[in-house]
PDB file of C-alpha atoms in Angstrom:
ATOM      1  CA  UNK A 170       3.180  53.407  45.885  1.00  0.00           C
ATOM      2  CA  UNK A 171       6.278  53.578  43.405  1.00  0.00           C
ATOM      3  CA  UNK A 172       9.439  54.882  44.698  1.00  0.00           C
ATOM      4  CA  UNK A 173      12.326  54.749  42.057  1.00  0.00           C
ATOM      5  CA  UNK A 174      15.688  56.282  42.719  1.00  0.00           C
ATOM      6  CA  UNK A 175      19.090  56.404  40.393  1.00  0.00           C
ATOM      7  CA  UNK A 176      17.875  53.224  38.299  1.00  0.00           C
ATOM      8  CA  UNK A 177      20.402  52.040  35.788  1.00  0.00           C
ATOM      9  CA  UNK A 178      19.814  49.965  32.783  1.00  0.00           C
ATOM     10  CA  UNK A 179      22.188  48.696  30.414  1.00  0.00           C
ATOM     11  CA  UNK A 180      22.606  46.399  27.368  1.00  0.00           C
ATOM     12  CA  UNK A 181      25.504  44.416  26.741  1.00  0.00           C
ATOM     13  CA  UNK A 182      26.246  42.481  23.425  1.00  0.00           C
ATOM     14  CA  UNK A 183      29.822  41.300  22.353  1.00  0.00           C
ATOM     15  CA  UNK A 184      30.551  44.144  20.755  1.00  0.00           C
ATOM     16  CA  UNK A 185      28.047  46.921  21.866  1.00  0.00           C
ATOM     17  CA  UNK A 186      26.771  48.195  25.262  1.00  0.00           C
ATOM     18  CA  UNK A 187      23.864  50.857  25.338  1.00  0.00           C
ATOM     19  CA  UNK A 188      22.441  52.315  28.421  1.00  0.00           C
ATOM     20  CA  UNK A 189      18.863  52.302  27.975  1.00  0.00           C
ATOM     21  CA  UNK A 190      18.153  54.453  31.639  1.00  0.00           C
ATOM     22  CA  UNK A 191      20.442  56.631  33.275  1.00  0.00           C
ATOM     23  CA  UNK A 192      20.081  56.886  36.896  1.00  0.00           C
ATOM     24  CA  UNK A 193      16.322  57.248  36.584  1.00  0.00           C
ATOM     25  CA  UNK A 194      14.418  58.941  39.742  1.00  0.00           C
ATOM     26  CA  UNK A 195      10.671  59.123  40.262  1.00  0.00           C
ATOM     27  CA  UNK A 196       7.763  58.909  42.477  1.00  0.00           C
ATOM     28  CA  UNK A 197       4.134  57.690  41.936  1.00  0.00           C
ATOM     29  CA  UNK A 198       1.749  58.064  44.165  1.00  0.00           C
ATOM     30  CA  UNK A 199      -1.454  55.331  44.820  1.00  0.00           C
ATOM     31  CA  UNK A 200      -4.137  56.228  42.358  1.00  0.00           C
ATOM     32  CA  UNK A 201      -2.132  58.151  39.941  1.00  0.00           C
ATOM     33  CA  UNK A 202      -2.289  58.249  36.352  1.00  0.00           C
ATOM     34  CA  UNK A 203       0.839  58.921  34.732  1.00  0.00           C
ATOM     35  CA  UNK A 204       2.146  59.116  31.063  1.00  0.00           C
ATOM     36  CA  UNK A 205       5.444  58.310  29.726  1.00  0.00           C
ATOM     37  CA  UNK A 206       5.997  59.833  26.352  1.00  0.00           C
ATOM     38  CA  UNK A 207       9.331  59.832  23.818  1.00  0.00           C
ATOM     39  CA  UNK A 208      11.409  59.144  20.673  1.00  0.00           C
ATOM     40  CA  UNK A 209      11.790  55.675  20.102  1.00  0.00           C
ATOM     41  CA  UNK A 210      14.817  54.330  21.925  1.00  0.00           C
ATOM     42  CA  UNK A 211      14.555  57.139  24.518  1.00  0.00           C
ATOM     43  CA  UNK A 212      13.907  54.037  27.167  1.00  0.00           C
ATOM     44  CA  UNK A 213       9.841  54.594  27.913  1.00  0.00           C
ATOM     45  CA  UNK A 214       9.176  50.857  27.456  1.00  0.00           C
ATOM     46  CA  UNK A 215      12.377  49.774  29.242  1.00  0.00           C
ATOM     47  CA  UNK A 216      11.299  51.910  32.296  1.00  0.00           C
ATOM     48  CA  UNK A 217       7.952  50.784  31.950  1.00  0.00           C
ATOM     49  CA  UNK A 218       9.233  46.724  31.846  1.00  0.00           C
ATOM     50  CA  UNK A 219      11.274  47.543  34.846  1.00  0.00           C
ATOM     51  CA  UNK A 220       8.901  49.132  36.995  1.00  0.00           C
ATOM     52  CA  UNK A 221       6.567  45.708  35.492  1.00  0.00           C
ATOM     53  CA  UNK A 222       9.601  43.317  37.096  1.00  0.00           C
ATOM     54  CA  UNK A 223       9.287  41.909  33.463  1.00  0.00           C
ATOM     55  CA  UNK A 224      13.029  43.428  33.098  1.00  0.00           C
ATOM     56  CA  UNK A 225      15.520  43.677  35.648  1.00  0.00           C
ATOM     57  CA  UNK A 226      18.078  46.671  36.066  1.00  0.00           C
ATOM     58  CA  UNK A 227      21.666  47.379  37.246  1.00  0.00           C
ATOM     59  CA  UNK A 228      21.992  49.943  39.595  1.00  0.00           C
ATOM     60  CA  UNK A 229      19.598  52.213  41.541  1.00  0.00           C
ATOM     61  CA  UNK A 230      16.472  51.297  44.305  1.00  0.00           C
ATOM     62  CA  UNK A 231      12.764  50.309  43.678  1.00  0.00           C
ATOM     63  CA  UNK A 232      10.230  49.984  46.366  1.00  0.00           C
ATOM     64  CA  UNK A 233       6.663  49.251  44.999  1.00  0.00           C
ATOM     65  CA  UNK A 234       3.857  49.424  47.917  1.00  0.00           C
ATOM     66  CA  UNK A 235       6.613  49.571  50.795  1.00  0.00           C
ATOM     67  CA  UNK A 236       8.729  46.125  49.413  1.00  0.00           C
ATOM     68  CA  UNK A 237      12.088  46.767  48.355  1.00  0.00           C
ATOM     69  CA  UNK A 238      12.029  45.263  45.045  1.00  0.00           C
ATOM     70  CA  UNK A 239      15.767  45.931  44.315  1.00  0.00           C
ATOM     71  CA  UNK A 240      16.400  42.906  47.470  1.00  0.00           C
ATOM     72  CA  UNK A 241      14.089  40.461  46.511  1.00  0.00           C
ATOM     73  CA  UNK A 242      15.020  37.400  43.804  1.00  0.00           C
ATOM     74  CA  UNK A 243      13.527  36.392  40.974  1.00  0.00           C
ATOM     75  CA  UNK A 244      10.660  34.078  42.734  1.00  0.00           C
ATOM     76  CA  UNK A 245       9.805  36.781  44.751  1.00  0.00           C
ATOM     77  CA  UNK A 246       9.813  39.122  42.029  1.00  0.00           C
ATOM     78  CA  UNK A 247       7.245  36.786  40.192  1.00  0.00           C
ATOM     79  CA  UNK A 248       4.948  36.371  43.181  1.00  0.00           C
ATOM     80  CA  UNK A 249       4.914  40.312  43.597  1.00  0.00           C
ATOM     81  CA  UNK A 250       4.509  40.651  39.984  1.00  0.00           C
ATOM     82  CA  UNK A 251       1.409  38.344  39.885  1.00  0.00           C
ATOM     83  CA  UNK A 252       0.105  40.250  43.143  1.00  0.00           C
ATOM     84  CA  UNK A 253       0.534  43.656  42.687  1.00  0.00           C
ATOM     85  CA  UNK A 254       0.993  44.521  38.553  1.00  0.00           C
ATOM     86  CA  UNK A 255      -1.727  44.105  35.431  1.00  0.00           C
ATOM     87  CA  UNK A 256      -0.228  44.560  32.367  1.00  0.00           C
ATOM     88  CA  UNK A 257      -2.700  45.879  29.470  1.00  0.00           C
ATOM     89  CA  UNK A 258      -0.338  46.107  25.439  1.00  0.00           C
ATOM     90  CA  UNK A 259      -1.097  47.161  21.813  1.00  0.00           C
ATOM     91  CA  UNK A 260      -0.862  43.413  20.649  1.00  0.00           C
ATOM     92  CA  UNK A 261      -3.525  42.802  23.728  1.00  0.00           C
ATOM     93  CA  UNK A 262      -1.401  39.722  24.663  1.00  0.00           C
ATOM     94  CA  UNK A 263      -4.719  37.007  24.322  1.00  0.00           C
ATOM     95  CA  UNK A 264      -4.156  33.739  24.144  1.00  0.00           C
ATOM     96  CA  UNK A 265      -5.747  32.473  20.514  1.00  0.00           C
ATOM     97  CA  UNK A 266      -6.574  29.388  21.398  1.00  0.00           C
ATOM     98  CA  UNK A 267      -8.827  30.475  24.659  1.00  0.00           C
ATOM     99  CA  UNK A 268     -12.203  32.331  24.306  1.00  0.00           C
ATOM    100  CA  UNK A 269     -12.764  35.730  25.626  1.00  0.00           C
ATOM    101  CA  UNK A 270     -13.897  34.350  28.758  1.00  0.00           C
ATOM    102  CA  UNK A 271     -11.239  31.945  29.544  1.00  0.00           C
ATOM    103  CA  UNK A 272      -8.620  34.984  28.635  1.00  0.00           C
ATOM    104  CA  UNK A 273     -10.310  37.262  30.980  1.00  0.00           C
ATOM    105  CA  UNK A 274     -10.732  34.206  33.708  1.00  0.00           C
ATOM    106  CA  UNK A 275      -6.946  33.801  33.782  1.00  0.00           C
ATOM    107  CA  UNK A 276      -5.678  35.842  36.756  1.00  0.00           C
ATOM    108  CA  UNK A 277      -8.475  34.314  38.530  1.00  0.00           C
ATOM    109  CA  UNK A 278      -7.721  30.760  37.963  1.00  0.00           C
ATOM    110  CA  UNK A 279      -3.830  32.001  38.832  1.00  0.00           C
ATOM    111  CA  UNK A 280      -5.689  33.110  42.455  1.00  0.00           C
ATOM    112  CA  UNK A 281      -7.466  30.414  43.268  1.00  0.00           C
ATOM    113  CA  UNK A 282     -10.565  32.755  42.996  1.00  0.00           C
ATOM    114  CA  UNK A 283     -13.829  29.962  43.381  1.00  0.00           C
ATOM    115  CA  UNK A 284     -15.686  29.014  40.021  1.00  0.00           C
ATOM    116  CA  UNK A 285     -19.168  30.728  41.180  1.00  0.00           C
ATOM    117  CA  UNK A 286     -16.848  34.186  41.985  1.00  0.00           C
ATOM    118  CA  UNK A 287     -14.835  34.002  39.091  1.00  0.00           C
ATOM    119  CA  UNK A 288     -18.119  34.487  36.883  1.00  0.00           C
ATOM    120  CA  UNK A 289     -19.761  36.706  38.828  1.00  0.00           C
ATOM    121  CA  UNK A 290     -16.939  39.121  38.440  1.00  0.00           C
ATOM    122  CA  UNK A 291     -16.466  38.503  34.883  1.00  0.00           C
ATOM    123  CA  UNK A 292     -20.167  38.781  34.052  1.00  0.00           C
ATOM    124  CA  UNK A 293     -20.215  41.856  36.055  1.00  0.00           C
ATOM    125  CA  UNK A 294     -17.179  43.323  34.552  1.00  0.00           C
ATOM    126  CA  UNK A 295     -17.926  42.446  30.583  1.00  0.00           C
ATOM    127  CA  UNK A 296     -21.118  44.246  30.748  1.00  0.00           C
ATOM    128  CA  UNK A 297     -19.705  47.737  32.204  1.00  0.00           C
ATOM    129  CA  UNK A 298     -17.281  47.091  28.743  1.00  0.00           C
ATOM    130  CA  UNK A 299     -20.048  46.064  26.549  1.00  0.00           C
ATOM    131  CA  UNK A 300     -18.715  42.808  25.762  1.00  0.00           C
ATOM    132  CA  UNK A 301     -20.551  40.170  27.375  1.00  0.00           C
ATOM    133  CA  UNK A 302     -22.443  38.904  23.868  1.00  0.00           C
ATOM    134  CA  UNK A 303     -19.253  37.465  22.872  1.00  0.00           C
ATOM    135  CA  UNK A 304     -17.443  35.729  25.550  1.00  0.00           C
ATOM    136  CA  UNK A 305     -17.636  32.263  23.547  1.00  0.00           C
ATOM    137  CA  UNK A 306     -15.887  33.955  20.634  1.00  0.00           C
ATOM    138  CA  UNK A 307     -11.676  33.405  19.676  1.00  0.00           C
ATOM    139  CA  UNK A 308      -9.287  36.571  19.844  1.00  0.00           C
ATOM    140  CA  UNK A 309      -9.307  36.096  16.237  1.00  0.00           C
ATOM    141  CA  UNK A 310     -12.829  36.352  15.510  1.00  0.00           C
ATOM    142  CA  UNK A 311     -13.542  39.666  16.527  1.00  0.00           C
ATOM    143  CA  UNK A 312     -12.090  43.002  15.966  1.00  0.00           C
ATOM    144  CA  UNK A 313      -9.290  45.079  17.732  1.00  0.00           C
ATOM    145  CA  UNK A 314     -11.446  47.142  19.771  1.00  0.00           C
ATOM    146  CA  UNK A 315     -13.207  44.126  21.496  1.00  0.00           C
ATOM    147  CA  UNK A 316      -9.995  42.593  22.130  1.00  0.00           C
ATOM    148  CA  UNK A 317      -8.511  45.054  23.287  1.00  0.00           C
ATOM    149  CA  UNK A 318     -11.672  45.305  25.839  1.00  0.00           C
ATOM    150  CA  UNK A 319     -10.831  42.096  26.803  1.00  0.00           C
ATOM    151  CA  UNK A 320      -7.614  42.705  28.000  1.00  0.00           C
ATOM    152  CA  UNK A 321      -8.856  45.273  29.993  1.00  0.00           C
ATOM    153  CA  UNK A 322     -11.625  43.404  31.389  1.00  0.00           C
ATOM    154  CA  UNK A 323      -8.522  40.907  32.616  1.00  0.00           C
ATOM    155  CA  UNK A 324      -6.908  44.090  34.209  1.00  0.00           C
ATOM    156  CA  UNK A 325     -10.181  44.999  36.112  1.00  0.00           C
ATOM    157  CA  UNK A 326     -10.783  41.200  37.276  1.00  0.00           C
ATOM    158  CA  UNK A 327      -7.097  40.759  38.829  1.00  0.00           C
ATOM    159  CA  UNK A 328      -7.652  43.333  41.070  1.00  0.00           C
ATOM    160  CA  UNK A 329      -4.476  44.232  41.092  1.00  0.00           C
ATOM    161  CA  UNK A 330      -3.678  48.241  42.159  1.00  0.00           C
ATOM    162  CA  UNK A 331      -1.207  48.852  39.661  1.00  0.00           C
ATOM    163  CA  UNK A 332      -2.218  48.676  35.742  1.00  0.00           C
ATOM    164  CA  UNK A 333       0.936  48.924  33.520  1.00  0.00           C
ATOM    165  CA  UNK A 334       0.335  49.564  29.755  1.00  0.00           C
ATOM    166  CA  UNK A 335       2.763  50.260  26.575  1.00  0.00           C
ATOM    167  CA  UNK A 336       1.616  51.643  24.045  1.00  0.00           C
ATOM    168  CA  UNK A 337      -2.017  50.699  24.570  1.00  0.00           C
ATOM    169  CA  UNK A 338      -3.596  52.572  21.441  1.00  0.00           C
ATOM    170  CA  UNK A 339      -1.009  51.895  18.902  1.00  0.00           C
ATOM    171  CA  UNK A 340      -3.029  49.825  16.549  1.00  0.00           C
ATOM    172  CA  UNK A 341      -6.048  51.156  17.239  1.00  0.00           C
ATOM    173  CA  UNK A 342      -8.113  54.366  14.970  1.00  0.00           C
ATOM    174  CA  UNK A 343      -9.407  57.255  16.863  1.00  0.00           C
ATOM    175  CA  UNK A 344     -12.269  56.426  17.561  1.00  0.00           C
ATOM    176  CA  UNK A 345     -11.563  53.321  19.435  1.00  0.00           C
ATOM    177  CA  UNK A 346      -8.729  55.260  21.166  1.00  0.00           C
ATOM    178  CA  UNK A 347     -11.216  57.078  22.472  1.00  0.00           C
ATOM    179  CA  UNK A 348     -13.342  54.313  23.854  1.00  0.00           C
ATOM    180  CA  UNK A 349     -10.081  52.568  25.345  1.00  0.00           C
ATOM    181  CA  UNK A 350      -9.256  56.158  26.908  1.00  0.00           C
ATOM    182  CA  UNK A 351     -12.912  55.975  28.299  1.00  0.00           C
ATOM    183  CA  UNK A 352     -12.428  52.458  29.189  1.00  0.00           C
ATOM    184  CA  UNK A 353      -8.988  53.303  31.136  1.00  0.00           C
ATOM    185  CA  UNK A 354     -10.239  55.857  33.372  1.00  0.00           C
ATOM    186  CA  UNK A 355     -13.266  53.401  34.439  1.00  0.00           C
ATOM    187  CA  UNK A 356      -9.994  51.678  36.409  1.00  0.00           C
ATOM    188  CA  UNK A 357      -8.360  54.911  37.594  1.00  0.00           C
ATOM    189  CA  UNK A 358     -12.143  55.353  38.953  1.00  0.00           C
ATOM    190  CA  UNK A 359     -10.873  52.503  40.696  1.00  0.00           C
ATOM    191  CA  UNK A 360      -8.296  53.980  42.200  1.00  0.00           C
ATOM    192  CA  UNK A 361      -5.631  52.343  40.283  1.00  0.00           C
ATOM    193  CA  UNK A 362      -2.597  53.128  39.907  1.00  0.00           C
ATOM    194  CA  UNK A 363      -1.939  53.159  35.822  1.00  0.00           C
ATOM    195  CA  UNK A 364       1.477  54.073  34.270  1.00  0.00           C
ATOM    196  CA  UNK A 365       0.947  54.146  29.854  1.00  0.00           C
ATOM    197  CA  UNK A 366       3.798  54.596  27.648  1.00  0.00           C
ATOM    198  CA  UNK A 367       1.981  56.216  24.403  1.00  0.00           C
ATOM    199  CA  UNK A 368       3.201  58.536  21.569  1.00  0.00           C
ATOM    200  CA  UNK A 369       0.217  60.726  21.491  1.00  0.00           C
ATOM    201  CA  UNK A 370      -0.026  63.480  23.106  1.00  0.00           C
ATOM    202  CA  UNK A 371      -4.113  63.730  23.054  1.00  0.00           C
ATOM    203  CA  UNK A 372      -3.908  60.146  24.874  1.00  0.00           C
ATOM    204  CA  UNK A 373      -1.374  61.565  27.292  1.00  0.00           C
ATOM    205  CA  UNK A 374      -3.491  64.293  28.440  1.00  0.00           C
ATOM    206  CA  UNK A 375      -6.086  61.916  30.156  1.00  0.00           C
ATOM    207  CA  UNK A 376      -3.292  61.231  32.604  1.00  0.00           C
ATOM    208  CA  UNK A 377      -2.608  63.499  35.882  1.00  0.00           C
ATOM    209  CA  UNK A 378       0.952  63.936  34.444  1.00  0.00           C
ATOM    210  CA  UNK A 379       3.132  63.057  31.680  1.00  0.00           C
ATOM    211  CA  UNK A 380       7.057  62.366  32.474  1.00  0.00           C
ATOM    212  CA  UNK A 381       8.906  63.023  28.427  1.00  0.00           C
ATOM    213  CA  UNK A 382      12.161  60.358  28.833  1.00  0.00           C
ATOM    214  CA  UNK A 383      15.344  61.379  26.269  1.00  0.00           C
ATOM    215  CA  UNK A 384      18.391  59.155  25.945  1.00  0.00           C
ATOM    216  CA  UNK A 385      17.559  57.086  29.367  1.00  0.00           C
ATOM    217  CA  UNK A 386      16.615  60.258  30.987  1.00  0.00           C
ATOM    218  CA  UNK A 387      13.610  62.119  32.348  1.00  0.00           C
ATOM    219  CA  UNK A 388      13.613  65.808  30.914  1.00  0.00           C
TER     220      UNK A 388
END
């Protein structure tokens, strides 16, 4: 699925340059679950925005599903992005202004999915979360947890077989970690591919694997 070999990344400013990854190598296989855990500036979440194609890099090969991402330019990049990658963050990423169902509905409208589809999979998808009462209800009238259902209920509607997500419990309390945790492995059930930069190590053990980054570099 991901094949990564001697990526590169680094930051230039007018009077600074810091190399976030340093010749990064790795392989993911379809259907894994893998966590990426370090100190802060260790280069998790610039690993995790490259592999995302939210972030380019400098040096090194990427091949996602067989397509040689390091060739391709940025509108291809973008389609493959939209095709292939869900992206699930602490801040949940929900548009305030939308409801709950028009947040989910989003990567369906951005398919061309039909109207009468589109709800069936939403309806069907909300209730496995346990938030299909309050689909008419703003971001910002209900609590983290719910949101944060939300955004994966977007995840599981795209369809998409790779689910990328930074630091997904962050703002959450325990016991809501938990339910996310529970929540996650109904889409590695899936057989999606899911790649989570977290801090704690009792999330991290849900995954098949954990890869610990230092200084741009897996240890």
């Amino acid at each position: 699925m991901i094949q990564i070999s001697g990526m590169k990344k680094v930051y230039k400013g007018s009077d600074f340059q810091v190399e976030a990854l340093k010749g990064i190598s790795l392989e993911i296989k379809a259907g894994e679950f893998v966590a990426i855990m370090g100190e802060s500036g260790s280069g998790k979440s610039t690993l995790l925005n490259c592999i995302g194609l939210m972030d380019s890099f400098d040096e090194g090969t990427y091949i996602l599903n067989g397509i040689e991402v390091h060739n391709l330019k940025e509108r291809e990049r973008n389609i493959l992005r939209k095709d292939y990658i869900s992206f699930i963050f602490q801040n949940y990423e929900l548009m305030r202004n939308y409801t709950l169902y028009e947040n989910i509905e989003i990567p369906l409208l951005a398919q061309n999915v039909k109207r009468k589809k589109r709800r069936e999979l939403i309806e069907k998808t909300v209730e496995k979360l346990g938030i299909e009462g309050i689909l008419d209800k703003y971001p910002y009238q209900i609590s983290g947890g719910q949101q944060q259902r939300a955004a994966i209920a977007r995840a599981i509607v795209a369809d998409n077989p790779v689910i990328l997500a930074d630091e997904p419990t962050g703002a959450l309390d325990s016991k809501n970690s938990q339910e996310f945790m529970n929540n996650m492995m109904l889409l590695k059930a899936l057989n999606k591919t899911i790649i989570m930069v977290t801090h704690d190590e009792k999330i991290a053990n849900y995954s098949d694997r954990t890869l610990y980054l230092k200084d741009g570099e897996i240890q």
